[in-house]
PDB file of C-alpha atoms in Angstrom:
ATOM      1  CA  UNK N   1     154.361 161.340  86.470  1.00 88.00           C
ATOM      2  CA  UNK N   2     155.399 159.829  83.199  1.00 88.00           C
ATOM      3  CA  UNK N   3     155.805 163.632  81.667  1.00 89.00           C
ATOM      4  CA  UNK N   4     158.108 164.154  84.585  1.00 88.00           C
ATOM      5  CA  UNK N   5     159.732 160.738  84.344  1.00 89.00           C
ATOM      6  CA  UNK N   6     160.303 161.612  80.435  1.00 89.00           C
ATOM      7  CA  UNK N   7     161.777 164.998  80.381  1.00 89.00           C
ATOM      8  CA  UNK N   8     164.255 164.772  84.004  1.00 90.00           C
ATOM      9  CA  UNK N   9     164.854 160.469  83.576  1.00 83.00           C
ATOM     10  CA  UNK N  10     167.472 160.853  81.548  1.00 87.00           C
ATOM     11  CA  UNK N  11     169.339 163.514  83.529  1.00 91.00           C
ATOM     12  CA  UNK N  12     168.633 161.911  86.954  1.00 90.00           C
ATOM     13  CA  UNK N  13     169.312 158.459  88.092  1.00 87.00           C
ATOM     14  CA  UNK N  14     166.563 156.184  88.562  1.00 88.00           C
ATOM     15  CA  UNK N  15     164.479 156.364  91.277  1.00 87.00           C
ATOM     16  CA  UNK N  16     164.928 160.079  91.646  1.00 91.00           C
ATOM     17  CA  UNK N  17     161.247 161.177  90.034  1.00 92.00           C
ATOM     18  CA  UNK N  18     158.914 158.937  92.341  1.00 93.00           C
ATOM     19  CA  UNK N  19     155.093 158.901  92.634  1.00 93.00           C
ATOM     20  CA  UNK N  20     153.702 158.626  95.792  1.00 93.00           C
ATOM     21  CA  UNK N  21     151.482 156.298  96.251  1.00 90.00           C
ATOM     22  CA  UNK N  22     149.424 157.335  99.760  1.00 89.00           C
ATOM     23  CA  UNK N  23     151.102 155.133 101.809  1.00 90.00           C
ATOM     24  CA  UNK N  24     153.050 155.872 104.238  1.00 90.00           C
ATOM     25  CA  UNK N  25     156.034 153.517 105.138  1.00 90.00           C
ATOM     26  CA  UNK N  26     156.753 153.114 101.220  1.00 91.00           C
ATOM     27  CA  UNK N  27     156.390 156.565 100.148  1.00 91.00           C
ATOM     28  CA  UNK N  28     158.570 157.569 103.066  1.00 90.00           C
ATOM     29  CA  UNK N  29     161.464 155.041 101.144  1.00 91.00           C
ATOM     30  CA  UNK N  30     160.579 156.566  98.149  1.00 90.00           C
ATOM     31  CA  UNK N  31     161.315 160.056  98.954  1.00 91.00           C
ATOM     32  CA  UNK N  32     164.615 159.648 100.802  1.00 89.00           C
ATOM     33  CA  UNK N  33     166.746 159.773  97.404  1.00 87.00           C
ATOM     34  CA  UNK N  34     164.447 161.530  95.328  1.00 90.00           C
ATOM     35  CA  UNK N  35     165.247 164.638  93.459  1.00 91.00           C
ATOM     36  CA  UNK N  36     161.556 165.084  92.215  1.00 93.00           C
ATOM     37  CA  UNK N  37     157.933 164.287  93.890  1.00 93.00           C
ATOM     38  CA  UNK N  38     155.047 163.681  91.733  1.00 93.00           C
ATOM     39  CA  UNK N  39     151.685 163.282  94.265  1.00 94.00           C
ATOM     40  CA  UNK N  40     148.231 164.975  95.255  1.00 93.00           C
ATOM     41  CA  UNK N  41     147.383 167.461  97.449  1.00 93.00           C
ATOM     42  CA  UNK N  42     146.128 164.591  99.867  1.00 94.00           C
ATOM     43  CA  UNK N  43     149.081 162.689  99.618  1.00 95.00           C
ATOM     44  CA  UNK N  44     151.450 165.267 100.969  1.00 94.00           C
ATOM     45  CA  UNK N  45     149.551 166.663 103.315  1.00 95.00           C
ATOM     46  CA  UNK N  46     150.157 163.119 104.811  1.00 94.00           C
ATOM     47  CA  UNK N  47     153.931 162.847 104.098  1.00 93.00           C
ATOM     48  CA  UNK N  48     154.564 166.385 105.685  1.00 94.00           C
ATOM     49  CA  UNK N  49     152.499 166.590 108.620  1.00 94.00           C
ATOM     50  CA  UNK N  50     155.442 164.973 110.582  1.00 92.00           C
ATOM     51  CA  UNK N  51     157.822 167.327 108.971  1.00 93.00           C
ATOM     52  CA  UNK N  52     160.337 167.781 111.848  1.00 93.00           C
ATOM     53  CA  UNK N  53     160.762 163.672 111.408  1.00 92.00           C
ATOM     54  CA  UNK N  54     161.446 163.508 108.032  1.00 91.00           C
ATOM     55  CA  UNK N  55     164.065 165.418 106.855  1.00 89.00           C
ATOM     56  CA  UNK N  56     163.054 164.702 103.092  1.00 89.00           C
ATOM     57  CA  UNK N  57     160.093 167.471 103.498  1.00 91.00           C
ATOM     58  CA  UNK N  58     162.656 169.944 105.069  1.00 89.00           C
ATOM     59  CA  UNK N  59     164.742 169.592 102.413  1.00 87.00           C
ATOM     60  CA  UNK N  60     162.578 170.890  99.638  1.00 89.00           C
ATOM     61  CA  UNK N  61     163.924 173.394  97.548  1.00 88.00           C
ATOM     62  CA  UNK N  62     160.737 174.631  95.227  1.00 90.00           C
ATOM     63  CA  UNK N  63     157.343 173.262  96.080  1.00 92.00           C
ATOM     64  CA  UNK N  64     154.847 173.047  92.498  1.00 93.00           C
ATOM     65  CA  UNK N  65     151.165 173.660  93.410  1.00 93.00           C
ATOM     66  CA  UNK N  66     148.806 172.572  90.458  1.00 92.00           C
ATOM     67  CA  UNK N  67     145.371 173.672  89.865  1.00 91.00           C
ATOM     68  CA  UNK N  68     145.248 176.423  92.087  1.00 91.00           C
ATOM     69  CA  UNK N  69     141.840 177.309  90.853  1.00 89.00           C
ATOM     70  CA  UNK N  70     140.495 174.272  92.971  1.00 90.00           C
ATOM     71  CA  UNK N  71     140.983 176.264  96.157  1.00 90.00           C
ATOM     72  CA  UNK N  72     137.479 177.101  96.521  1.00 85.00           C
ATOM     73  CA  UNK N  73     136.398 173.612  95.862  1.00 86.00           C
ATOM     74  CA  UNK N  74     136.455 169.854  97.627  1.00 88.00           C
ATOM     75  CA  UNK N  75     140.412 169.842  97.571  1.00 88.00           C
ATOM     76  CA  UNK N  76     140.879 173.469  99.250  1.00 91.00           C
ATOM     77  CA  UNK N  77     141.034 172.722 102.497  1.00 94.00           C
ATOM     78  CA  UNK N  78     143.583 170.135 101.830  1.00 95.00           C
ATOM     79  CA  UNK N  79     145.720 172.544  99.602  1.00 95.00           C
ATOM     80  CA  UNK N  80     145.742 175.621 101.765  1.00 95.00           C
ATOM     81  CA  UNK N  81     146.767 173.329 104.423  1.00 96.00           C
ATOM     82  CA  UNK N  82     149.939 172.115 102.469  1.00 95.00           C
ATOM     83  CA  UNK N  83     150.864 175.661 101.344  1.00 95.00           C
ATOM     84  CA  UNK N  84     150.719 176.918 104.641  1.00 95.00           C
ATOM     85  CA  UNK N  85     152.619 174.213 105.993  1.00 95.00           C
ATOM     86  CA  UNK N  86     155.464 174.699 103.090  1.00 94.00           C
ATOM     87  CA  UNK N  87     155.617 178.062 103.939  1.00 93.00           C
ATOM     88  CA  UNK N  88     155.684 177.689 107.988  1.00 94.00           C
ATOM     89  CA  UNK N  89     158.794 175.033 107.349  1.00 92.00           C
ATOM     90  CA  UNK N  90     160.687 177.828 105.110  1.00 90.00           C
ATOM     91  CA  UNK N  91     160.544 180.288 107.908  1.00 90.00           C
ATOM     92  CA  UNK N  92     161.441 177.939 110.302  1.00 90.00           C
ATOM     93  CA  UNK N  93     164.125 176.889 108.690  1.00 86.00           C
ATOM     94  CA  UNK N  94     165.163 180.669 107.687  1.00 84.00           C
ATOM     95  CA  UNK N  95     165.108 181.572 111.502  1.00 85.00           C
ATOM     96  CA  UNK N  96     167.379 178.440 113.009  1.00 82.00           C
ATOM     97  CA  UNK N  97     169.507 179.743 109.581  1.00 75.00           C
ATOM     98  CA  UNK N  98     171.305 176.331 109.357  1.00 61.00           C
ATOM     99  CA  UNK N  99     170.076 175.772 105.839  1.00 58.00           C
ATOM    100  CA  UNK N 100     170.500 178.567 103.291  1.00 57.00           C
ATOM    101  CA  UNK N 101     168.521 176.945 100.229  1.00 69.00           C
ATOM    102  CA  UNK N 102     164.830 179.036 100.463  1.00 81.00           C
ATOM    103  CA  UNK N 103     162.189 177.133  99.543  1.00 86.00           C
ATOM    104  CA  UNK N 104     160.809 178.546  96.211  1.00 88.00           C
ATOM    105  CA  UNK N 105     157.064 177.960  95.443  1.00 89.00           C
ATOM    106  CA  UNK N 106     155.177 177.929  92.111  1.00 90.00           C
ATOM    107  CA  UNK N 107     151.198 177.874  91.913  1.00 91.00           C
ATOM    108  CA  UNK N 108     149.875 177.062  88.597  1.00 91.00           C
ATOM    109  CA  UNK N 109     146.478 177.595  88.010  1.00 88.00           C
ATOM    110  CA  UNK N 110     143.734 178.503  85.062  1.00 82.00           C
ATOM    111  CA  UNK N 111     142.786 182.111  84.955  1.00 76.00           C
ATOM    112  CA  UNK N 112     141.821 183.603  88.537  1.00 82.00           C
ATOM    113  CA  UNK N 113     139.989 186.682  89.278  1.00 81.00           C
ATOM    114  CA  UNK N 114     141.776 186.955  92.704  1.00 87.00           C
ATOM    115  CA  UNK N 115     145.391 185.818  91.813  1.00 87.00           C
ATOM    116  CA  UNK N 116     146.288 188.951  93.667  1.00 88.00           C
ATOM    117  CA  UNK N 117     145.163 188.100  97.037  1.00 90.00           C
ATOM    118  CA  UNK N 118     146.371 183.956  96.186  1.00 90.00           C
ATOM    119  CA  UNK N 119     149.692 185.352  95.914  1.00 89.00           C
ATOM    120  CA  UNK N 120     149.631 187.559  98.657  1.00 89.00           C
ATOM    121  CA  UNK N 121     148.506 184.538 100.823  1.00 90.00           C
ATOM    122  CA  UNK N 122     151.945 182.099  99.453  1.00 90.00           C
ATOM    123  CA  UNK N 123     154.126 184.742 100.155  1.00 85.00           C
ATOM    124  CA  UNK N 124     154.583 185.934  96.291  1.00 84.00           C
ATOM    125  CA  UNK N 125     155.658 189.387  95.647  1.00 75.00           C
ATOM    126  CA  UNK N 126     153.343 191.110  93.776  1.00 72.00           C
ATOM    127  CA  UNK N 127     155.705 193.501  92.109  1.00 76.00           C
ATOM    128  CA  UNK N 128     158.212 191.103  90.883  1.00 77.00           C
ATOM    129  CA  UNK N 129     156.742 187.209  91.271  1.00 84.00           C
ATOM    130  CA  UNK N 130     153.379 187.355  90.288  1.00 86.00           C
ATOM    131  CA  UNK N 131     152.226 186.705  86.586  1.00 86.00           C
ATOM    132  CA  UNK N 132     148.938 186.594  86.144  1.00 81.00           C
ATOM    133  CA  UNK N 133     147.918 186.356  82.244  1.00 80.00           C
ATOM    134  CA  UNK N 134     145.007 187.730  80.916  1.00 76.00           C
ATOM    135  CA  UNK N 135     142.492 184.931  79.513  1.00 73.00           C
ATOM    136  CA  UNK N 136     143.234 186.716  76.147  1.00 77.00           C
ATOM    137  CA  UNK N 137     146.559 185.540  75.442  1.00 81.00           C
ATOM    138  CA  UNK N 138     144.935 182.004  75.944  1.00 77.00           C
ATOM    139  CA  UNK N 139     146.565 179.722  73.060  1.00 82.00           C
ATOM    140  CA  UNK N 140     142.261 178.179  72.708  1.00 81.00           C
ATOM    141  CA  UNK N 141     139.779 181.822  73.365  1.00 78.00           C
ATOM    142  CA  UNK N 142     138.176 181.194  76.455  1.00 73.00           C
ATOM    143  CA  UNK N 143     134.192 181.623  75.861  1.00 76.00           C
ATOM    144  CA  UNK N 144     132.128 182.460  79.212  1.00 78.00           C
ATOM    145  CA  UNK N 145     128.756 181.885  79.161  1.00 79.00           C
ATOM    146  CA  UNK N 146     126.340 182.603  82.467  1.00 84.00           C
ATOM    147  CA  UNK N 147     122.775 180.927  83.022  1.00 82.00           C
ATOM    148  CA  UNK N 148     121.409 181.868  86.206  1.00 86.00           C
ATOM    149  CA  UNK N 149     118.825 179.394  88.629  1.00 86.00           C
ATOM    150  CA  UNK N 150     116.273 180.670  91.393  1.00 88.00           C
ATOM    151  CA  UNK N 151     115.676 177.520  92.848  1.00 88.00           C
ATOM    152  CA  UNK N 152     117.231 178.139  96.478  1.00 88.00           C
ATOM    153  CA  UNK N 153     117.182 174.693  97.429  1.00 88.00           C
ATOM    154  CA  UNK N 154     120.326 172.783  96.099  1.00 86.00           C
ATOM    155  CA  UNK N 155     118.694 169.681  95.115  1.00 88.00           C
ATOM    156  CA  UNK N 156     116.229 171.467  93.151  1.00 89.00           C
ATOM    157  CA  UNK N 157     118.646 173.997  91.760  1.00 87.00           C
ATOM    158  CA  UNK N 158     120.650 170.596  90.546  1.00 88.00           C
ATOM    159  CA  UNK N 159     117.694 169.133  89.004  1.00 90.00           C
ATOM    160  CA  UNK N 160     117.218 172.571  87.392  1.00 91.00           C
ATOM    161  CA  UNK N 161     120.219 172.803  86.168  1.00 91.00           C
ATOM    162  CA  UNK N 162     120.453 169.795  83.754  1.00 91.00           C
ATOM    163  CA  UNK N 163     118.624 170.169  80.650  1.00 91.00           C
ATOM    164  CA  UNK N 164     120.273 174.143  80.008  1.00 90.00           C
ATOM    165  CA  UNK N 165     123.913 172.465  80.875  1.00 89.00           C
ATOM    166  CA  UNK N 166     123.419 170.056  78.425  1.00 91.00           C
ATOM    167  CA  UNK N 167     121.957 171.855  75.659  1.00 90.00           C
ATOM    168  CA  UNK N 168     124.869 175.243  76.115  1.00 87.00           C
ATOM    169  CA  UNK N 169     127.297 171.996  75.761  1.00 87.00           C
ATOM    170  CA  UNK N 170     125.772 170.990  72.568  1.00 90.00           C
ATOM    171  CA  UNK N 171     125.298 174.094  71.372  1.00 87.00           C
ATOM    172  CA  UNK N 172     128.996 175.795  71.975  1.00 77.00           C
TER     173      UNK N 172
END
């Protein structure tokens, strides 16, 4: 938020780069005259599941998903839910056609091996919206080192796991 608040602050008028804060009455006051939304996944997922109410969410223009990568972990669910909702609201509102500004949507992520199919998914053009940069051009290498477990139970595999995580840590 500060980054944000630093680079656009002096170009917008205050109060127009807001922070959510996860609740809802406040954050609904907050939005109504912003320009740009800093929040979590979690926190607009609860701010746009009344969408049709709250003509602040239909009036997004470009929608910034961070830390795409986490789509496979705890804060998945919650993400493919948003982007699915930001992109049901676009067509919606390109069908009733009484708003012409398309909603434009970035995901930003660390390297993924199916970046492809992600984009596919948000509705990103493969042939002329999609960059996906090679870990190579990475401005710090990006080292990949692979220790494999048998343990099958997860506890176990956990307990396993904790000496050899510490020690590759140490050692690279």
């Amino acid at each position: 938020y500060g980054d944000w608040t630093k680079r656009f602050g002096s170009i917008l008028r205050p109060g127009q780069v807001v922070q959510l804060t996860g609740e809802v009455a406040p954050d609904l006051k907050l939005i109504a005259e912003a320009k740009i939304i800093v929040c979590t996944a979690k926190q607009w997922d609860t701010i746009s599941r009344r969408w049709r109410q709250r003509k602040a969410v239909q009036s997004a223009t470009l929608f910034v998903v961070d830390d795409m990568h986490f789509l496979g972990g705890d804060a998945g669910p919650i993400m493919e839910v948003i982007i699915s909702r930001m992109r049901f609201i676009s067509t919606q509102k390109q069908q009733k056609g009484g708003d012409a500004s398309q909603l434009r949507m970035i995901g930003l992520s660390a390297s993924l091996a199916n970046a492809r199919e992600v984009g596919e998914w948000m509705g990103v053009s493969s042939s002329k919206g999609l960059f996906n940069f090679s870990p190579k051009v990475r401005p710090i290498p990006l080292e990949i080192y692979f220790h494999s477990f048998d343990q099958s139970n997860f506890a176990s595999r956990l307990m396993a796991m904790g000496k050899p995580v510490y020690n590759a840590v140490m050692r690279h």
